[in-house]
GROMACS .gro file of C-alpha atoms in nm:
model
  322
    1UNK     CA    1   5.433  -8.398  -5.373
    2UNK     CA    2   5.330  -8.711  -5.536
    3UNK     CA    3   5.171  -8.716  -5.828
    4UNK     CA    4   4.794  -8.839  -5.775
    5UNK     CA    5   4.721  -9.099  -6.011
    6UNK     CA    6   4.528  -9.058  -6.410
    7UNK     CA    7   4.153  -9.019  -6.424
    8UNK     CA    8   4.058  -9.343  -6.586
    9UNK     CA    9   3.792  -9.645  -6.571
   10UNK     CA   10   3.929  -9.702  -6.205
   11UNK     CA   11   3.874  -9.328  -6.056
   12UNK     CA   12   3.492  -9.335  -6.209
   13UNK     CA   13   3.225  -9.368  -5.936
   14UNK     CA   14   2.841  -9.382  -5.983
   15UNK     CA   15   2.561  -9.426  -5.721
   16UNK     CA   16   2.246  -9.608  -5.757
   17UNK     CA   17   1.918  -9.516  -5.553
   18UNK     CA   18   1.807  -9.888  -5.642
   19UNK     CA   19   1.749 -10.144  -5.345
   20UNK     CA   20   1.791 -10.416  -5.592
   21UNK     CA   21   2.101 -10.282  -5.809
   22UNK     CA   22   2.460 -10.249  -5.804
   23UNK     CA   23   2.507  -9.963  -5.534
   24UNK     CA   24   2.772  -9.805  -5.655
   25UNK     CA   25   2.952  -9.466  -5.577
   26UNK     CA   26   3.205  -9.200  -5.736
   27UNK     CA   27   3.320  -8.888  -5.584
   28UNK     CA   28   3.198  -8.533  -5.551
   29UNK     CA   29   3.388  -8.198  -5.601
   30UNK     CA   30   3.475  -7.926  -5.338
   31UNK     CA   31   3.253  -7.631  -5.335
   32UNK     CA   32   3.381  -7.283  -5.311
   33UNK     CA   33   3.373  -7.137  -4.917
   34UNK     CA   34   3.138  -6.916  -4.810
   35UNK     CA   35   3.099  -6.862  -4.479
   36UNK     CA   36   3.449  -6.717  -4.401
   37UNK     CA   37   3.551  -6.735  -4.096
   38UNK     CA   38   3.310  -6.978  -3.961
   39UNK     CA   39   3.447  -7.185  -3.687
   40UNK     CA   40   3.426  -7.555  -3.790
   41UNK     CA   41   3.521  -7.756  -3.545
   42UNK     CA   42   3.311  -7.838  -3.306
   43UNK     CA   43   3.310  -8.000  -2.945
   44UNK     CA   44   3.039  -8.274  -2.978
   45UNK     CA   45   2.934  -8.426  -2.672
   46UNK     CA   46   2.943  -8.801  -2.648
   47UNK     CA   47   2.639  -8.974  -2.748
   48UNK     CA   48   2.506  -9.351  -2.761
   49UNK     CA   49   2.621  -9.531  -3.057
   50UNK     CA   50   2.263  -9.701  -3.159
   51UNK     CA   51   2.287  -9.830  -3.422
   52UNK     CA   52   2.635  -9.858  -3.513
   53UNK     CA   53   2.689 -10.213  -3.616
   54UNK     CA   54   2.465 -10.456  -3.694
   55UNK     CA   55   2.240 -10.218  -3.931
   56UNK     CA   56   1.975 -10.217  -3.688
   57UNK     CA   57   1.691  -9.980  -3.816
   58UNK     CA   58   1.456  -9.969  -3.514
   59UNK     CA   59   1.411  -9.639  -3.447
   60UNK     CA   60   1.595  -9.338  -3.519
   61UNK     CA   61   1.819  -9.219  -3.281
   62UNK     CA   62   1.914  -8.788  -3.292
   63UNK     CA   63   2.228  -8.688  -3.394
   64UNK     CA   64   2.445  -8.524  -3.137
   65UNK     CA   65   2.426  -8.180  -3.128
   66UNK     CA   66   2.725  -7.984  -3.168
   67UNK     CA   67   2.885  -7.673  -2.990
   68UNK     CA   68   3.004  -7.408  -3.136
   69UNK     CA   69   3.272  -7.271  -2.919
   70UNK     CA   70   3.536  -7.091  -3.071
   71UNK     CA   71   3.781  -7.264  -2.867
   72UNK     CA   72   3.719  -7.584  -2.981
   73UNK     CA   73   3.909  -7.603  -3.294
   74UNK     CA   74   4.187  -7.902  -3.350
   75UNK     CA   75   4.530  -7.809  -3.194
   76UNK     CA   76   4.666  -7.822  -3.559
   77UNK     CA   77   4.504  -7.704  -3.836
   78UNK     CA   78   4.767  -7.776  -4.063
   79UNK     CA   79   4.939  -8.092  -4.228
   80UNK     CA   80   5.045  -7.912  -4.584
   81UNK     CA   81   5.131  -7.648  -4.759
   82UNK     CA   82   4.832  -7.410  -4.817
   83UNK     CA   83   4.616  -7.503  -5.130
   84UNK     CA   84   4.817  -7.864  -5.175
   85UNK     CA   85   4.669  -8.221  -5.110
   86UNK     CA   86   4.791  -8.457  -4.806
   87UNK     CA   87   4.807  -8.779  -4.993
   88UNK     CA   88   4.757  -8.992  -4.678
   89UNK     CA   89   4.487  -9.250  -4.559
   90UNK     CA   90   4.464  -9.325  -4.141
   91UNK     CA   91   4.715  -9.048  -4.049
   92UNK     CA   92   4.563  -8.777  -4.246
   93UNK     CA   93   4.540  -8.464  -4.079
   94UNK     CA   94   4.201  -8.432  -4.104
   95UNK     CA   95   4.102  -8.762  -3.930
   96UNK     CA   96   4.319  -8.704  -3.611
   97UNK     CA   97   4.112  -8.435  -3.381
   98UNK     CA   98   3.892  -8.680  -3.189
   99UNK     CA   99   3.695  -8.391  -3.106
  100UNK     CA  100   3.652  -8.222  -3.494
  101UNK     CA  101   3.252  -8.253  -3.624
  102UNK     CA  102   3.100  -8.017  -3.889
  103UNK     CA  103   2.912  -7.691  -3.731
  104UNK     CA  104   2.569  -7.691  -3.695
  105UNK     CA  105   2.407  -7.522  -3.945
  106UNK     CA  106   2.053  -7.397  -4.133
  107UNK     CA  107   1.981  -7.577  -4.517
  108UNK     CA  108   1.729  -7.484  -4.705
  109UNK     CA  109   1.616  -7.696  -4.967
  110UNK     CA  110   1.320  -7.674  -5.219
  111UNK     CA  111   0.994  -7.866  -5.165
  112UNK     CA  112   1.071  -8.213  -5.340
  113UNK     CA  113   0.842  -8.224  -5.662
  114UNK     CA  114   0.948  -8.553  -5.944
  115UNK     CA  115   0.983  -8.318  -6.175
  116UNK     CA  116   1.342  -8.313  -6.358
  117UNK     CA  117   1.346  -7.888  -6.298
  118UNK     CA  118   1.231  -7.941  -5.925
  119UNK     CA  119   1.514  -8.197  -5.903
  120UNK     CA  120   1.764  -7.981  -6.047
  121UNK     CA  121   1.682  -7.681  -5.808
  122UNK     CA  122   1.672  -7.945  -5.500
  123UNK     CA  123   2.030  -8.052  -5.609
  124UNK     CA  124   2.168  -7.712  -5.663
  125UNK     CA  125   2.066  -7.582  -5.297
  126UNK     CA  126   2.185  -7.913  -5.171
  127UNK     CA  127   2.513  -7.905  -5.304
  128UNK     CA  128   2.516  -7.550  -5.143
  129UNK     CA  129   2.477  -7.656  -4.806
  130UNK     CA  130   2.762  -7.919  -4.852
  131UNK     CA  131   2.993  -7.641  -4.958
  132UNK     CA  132   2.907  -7.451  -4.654
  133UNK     CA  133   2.948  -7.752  -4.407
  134UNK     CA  134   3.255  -7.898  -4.573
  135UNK     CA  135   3.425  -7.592  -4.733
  136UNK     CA  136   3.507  -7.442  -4.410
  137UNK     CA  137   3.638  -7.748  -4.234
  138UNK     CA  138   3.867  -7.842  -4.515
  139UNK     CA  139   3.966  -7.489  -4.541
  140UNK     CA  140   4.141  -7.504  -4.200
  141UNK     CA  141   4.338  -7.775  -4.297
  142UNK     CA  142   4.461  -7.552  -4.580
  143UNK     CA  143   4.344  -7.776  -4.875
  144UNK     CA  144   4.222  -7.735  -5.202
  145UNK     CA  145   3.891  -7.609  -5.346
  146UNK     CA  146   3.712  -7.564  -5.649
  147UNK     CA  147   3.324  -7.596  -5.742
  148UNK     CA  148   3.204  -7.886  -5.913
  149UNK     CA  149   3.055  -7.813  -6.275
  150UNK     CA  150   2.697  -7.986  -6.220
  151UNK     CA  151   2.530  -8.108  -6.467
  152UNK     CA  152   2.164  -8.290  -6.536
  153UNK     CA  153   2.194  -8.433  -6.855
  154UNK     CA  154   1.849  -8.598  -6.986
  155UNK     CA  155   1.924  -8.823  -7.286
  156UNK     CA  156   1.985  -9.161  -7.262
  157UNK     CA  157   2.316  -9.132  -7.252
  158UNK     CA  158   2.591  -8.827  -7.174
  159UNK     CA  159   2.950  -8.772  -7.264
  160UNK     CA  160   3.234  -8.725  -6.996
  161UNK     CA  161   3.628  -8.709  -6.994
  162UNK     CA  162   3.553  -9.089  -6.873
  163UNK     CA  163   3.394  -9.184  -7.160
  164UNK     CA  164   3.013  -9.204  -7.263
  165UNK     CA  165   2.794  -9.286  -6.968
  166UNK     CA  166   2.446  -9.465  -7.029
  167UNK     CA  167   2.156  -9.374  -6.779
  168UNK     CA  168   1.974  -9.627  -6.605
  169UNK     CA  169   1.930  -9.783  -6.214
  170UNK     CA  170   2.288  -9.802  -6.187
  171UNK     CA  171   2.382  -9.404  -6.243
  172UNK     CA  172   2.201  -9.213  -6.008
  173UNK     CA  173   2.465  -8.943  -6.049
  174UNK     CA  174   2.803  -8.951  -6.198
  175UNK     CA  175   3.160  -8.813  -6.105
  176UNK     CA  176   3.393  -8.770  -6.370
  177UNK     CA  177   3.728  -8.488  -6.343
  178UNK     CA  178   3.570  -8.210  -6.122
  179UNK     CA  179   3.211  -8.259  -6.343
  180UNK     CA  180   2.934  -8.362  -6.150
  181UNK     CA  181   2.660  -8.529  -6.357
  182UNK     CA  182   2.302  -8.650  -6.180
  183UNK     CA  183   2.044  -8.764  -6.473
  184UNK     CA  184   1.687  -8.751  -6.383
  185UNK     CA  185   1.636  -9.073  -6.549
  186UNK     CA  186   1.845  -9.204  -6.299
  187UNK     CA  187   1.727  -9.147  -5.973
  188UNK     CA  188   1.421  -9.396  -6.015
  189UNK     CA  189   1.187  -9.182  -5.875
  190UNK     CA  190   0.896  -9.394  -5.955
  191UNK     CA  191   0.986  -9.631  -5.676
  192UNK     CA  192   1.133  -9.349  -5.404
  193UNK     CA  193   0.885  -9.127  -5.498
  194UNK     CA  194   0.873  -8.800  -5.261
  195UNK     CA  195   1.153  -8.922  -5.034
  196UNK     CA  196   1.391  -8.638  -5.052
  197UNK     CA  197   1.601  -8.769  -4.720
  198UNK     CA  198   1.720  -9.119  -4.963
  199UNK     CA  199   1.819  -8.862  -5.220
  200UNK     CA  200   1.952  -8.621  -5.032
  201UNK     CA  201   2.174  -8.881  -4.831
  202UNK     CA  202   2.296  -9.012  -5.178
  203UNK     CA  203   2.409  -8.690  -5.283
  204UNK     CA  204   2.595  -8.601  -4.951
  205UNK     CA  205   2.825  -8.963  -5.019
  206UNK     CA  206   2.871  -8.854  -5.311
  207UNK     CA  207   3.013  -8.537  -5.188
  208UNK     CA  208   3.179  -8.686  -4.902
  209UNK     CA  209   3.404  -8.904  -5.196
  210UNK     CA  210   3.497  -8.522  -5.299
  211UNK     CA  211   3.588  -8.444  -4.923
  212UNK     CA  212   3.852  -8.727  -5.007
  213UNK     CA  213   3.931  -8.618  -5.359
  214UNK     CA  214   3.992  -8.290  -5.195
  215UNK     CA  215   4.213  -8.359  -4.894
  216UNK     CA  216   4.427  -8.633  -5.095
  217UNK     CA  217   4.246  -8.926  -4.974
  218UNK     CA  218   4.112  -9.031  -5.304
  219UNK     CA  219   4.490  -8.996  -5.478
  220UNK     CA  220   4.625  -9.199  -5.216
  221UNK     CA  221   4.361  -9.477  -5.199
  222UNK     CA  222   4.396  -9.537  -5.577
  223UNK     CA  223   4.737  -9.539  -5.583
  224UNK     CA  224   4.746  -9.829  -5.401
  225UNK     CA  225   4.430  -9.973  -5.530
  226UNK     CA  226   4.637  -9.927  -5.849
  227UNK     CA  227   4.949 -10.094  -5.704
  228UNK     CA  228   4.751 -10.412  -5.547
  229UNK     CA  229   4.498 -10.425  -5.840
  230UNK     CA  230   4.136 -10.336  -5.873
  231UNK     CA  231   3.994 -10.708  -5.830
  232UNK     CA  232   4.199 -10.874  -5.570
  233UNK     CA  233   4.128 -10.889  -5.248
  234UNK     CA  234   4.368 -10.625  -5.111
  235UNK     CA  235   4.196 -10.372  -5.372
  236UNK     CA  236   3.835 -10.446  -5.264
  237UNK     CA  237   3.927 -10.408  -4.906
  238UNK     CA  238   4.105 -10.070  -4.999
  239UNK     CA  239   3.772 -10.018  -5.212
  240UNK     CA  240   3.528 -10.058  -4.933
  241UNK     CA  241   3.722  -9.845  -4.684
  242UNK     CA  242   3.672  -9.572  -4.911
  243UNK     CA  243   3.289  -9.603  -4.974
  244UNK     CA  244   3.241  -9.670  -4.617
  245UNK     CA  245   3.410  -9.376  -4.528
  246UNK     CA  246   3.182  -9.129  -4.751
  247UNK     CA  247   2.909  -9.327  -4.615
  248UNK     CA  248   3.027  -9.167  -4.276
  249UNK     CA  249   3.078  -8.853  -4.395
  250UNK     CA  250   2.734  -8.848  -4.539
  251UNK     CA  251   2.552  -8.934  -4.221
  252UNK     CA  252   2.798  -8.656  -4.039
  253UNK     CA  253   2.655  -8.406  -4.309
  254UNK     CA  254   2.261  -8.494  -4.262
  255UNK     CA  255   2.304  -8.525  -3.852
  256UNK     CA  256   2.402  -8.162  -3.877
  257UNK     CA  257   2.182  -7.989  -4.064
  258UNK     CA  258   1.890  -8.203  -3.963
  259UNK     CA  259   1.633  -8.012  -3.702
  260UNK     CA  260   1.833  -7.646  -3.732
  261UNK     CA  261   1.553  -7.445  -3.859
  262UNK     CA  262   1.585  -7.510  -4.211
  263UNK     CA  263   1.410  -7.760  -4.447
  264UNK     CA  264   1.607  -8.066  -4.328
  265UNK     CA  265   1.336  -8.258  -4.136
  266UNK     CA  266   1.317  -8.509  -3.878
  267UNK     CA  267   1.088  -8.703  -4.152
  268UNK     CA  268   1.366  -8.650  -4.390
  269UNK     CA  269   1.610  -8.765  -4.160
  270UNK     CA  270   1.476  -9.077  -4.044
  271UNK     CA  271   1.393  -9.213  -4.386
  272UNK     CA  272   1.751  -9.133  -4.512
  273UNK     CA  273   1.842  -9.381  -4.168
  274UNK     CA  274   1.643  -9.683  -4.242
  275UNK     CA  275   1.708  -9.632  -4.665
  276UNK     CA  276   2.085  -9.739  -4.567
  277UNK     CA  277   1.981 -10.082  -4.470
  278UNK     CA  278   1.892 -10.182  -4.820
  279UNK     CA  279   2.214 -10.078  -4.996
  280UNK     CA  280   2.569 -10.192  -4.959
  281UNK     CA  281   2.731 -10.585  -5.094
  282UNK     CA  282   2.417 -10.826  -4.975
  283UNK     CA  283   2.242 -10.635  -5.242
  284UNK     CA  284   2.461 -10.571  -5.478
  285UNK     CA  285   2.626 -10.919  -5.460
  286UNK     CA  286   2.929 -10.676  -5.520
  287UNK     CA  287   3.232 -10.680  -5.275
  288UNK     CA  288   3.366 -10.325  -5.298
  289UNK     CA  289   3.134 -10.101  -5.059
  290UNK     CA  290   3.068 -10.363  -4.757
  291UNK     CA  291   2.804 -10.558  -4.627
  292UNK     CA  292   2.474 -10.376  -4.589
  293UNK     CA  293   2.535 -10.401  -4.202
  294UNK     CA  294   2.850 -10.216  -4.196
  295UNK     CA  295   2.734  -9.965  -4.499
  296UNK     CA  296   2.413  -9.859  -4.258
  297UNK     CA  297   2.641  -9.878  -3.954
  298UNK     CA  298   2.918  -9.646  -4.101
  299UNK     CA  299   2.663  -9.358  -4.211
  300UNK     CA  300   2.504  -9.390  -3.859
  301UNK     CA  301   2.784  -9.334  -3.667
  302UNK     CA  302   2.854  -9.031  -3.904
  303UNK     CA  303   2.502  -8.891  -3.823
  304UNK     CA  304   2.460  -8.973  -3.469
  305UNK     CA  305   2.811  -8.869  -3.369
  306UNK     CA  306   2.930  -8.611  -3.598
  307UNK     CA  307   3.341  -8.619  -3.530
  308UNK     CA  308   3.554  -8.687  -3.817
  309UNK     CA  309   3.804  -8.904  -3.660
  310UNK     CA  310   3.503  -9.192  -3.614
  311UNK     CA  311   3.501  -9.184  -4.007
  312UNK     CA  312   3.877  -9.299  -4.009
  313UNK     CA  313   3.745  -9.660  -4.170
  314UNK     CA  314   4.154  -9.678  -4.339
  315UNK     CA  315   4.272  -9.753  -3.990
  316UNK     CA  316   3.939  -9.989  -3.862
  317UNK     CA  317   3.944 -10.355  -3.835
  318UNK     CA  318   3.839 -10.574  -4.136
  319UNK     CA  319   3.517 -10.691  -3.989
  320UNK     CA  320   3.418 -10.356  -3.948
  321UNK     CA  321   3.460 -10.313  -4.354
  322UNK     CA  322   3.367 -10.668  -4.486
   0.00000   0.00000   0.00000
């Protein structure tokens, strides 16, 4: 298999909660598979598509619930050896089953409190819950895992294999070789307050960039952002495909745990829906995640919908990821 390319300044991704900075993103890690056995893939039944373009935020439309018939999974699980990477982009394996969604399942979170050990134990259970949504489904496709090391660092700065990282607007949470790194300092809590949807939808793109990083998605995307150039405009477009894709995967994540018994609320929910309005290029004045339309319109489909192959943003047109 082909090498994935070096860790360096290019594979380094950082989030911002801030509706007025640089929104930013870098990938998750895998989490280690609990619920063995658990079927995954799910027959979804077709809902509306509110709210997919345009970045409309009136109202908040349900996600659609998912089945959990044992009969529905993809016709081939496969695509690589067990335990390697599939270093592809639209053809990936896992972006092929029109009919593949995460399962349904309970997540329970502790009450918010903006306190930095409140935070900590609300981002702990959280990345819990994306182990046992994602760690399944990537299991079928025989792909590799292993459990982020999180860490909260609190000083105004922190050291990674990427270098030394300073905390402010700009690094909600950090993503550097398998460490996972979300600074309290960082989440600007003074203006989100007790919001734990927006934070909770931040840390689920985060993780859905280590859905990529896992299945080979991230290797092959940089390769080629490598190949074209960070800057130009083939890079950015290659660039925004990828954020817009965790963006999907993100809203897939929330629209299945959300109303399932657990601590996942409608309130939660619906605030995580309209937060996505304010982030993405028009805010940023960036060009590497999309326009705030398409960023919102990406994690919508991902929550309303919940099917995997509507997150394939490699093979969409470019308007859809300006």
């Amino acid at each position: 298999m082909t090498q994935p390319p070096p860790t360096g300044p290019g594979r380094r991704h950082r989030r911002s909660t801030s509706s007025s900075m640089p929104v930013t993103a870098f990938a998750f890690s895998a989490l280690a598979v609990l619920l063995a056995g658990l079927v995954v893939f799910v027959a979804v039944n077709r809902g509306s598509n509110n709210g997919d373009s345009g970045g409309n935020a009136q109202g908040t439309p349900a996600p659609t619930t998912s089945a959990t018939g044992a009969d529905t999974a993809p016709v081939d699980g496969g695509g690589a050896a067990s335990g390697q990477k599939v270093l592809k982009l639209a053809d990936h394996p896992i972006l092929q089953d029109p009919n593949a969604g995460l399962q349904n399942l309970v997540c329970n979170l502790p009450t918010w409190q903006s306190t930095q050990a409140a935070a900590e134990a609300f981002f702990t259970a959280a990345e819990q819950c994306l182990n046992d949504a994602w760690g399944p489904f990537l299991e079928y496709y025989h792909l590799p895992f292993s459990p982020p090391s999180l860490h909260f660092p609190n000083g105004a700065s922190f050291q990674t294999a990427c270098g030394t990282i300073g905390v402010g607007v700009a690094t909600a949470a950090y993503y550097c070789d398998n460490n996972l790194y979300v600074p309290y300092k960082g989440l600007q809590i003074d203006q989100y307050g007790n919001n734990p949807g927006v934070y909770l939808a931040l840390f689920a793109h985060e993780y859905g960039h280590h859905v990529q990083e896992v299945a080979g998605i991230m290797d092959a995307v940089w390769q080629q952002i490598y190949q074209v150039g960070e800057d130009t405009p083939a890079g950015l477009d290659l660039s925004r495909r990828k954020e817009l894709q965790a963006q999907c995967f993100s809203g897939m994540f929330l629209g299945a745990v959300v109303d399932r018994g657990g601590s996942v609320t409608r309130d939660m929910y619906a605030k995580a829906w309209r937060d996505q309005d304010t982030r993405g290029d028009n805010t940023s004045g960036s060009h590497d995640h999309g326009t705030n339309a398409n960023y919102a319109a990406w994690w919508r489909k991902g929550a309303q919908n919940n099917r995997i192959a509507q997150c394939n943003t490699f093979a969409a047109p470019a308007s859809e990821v300006s």
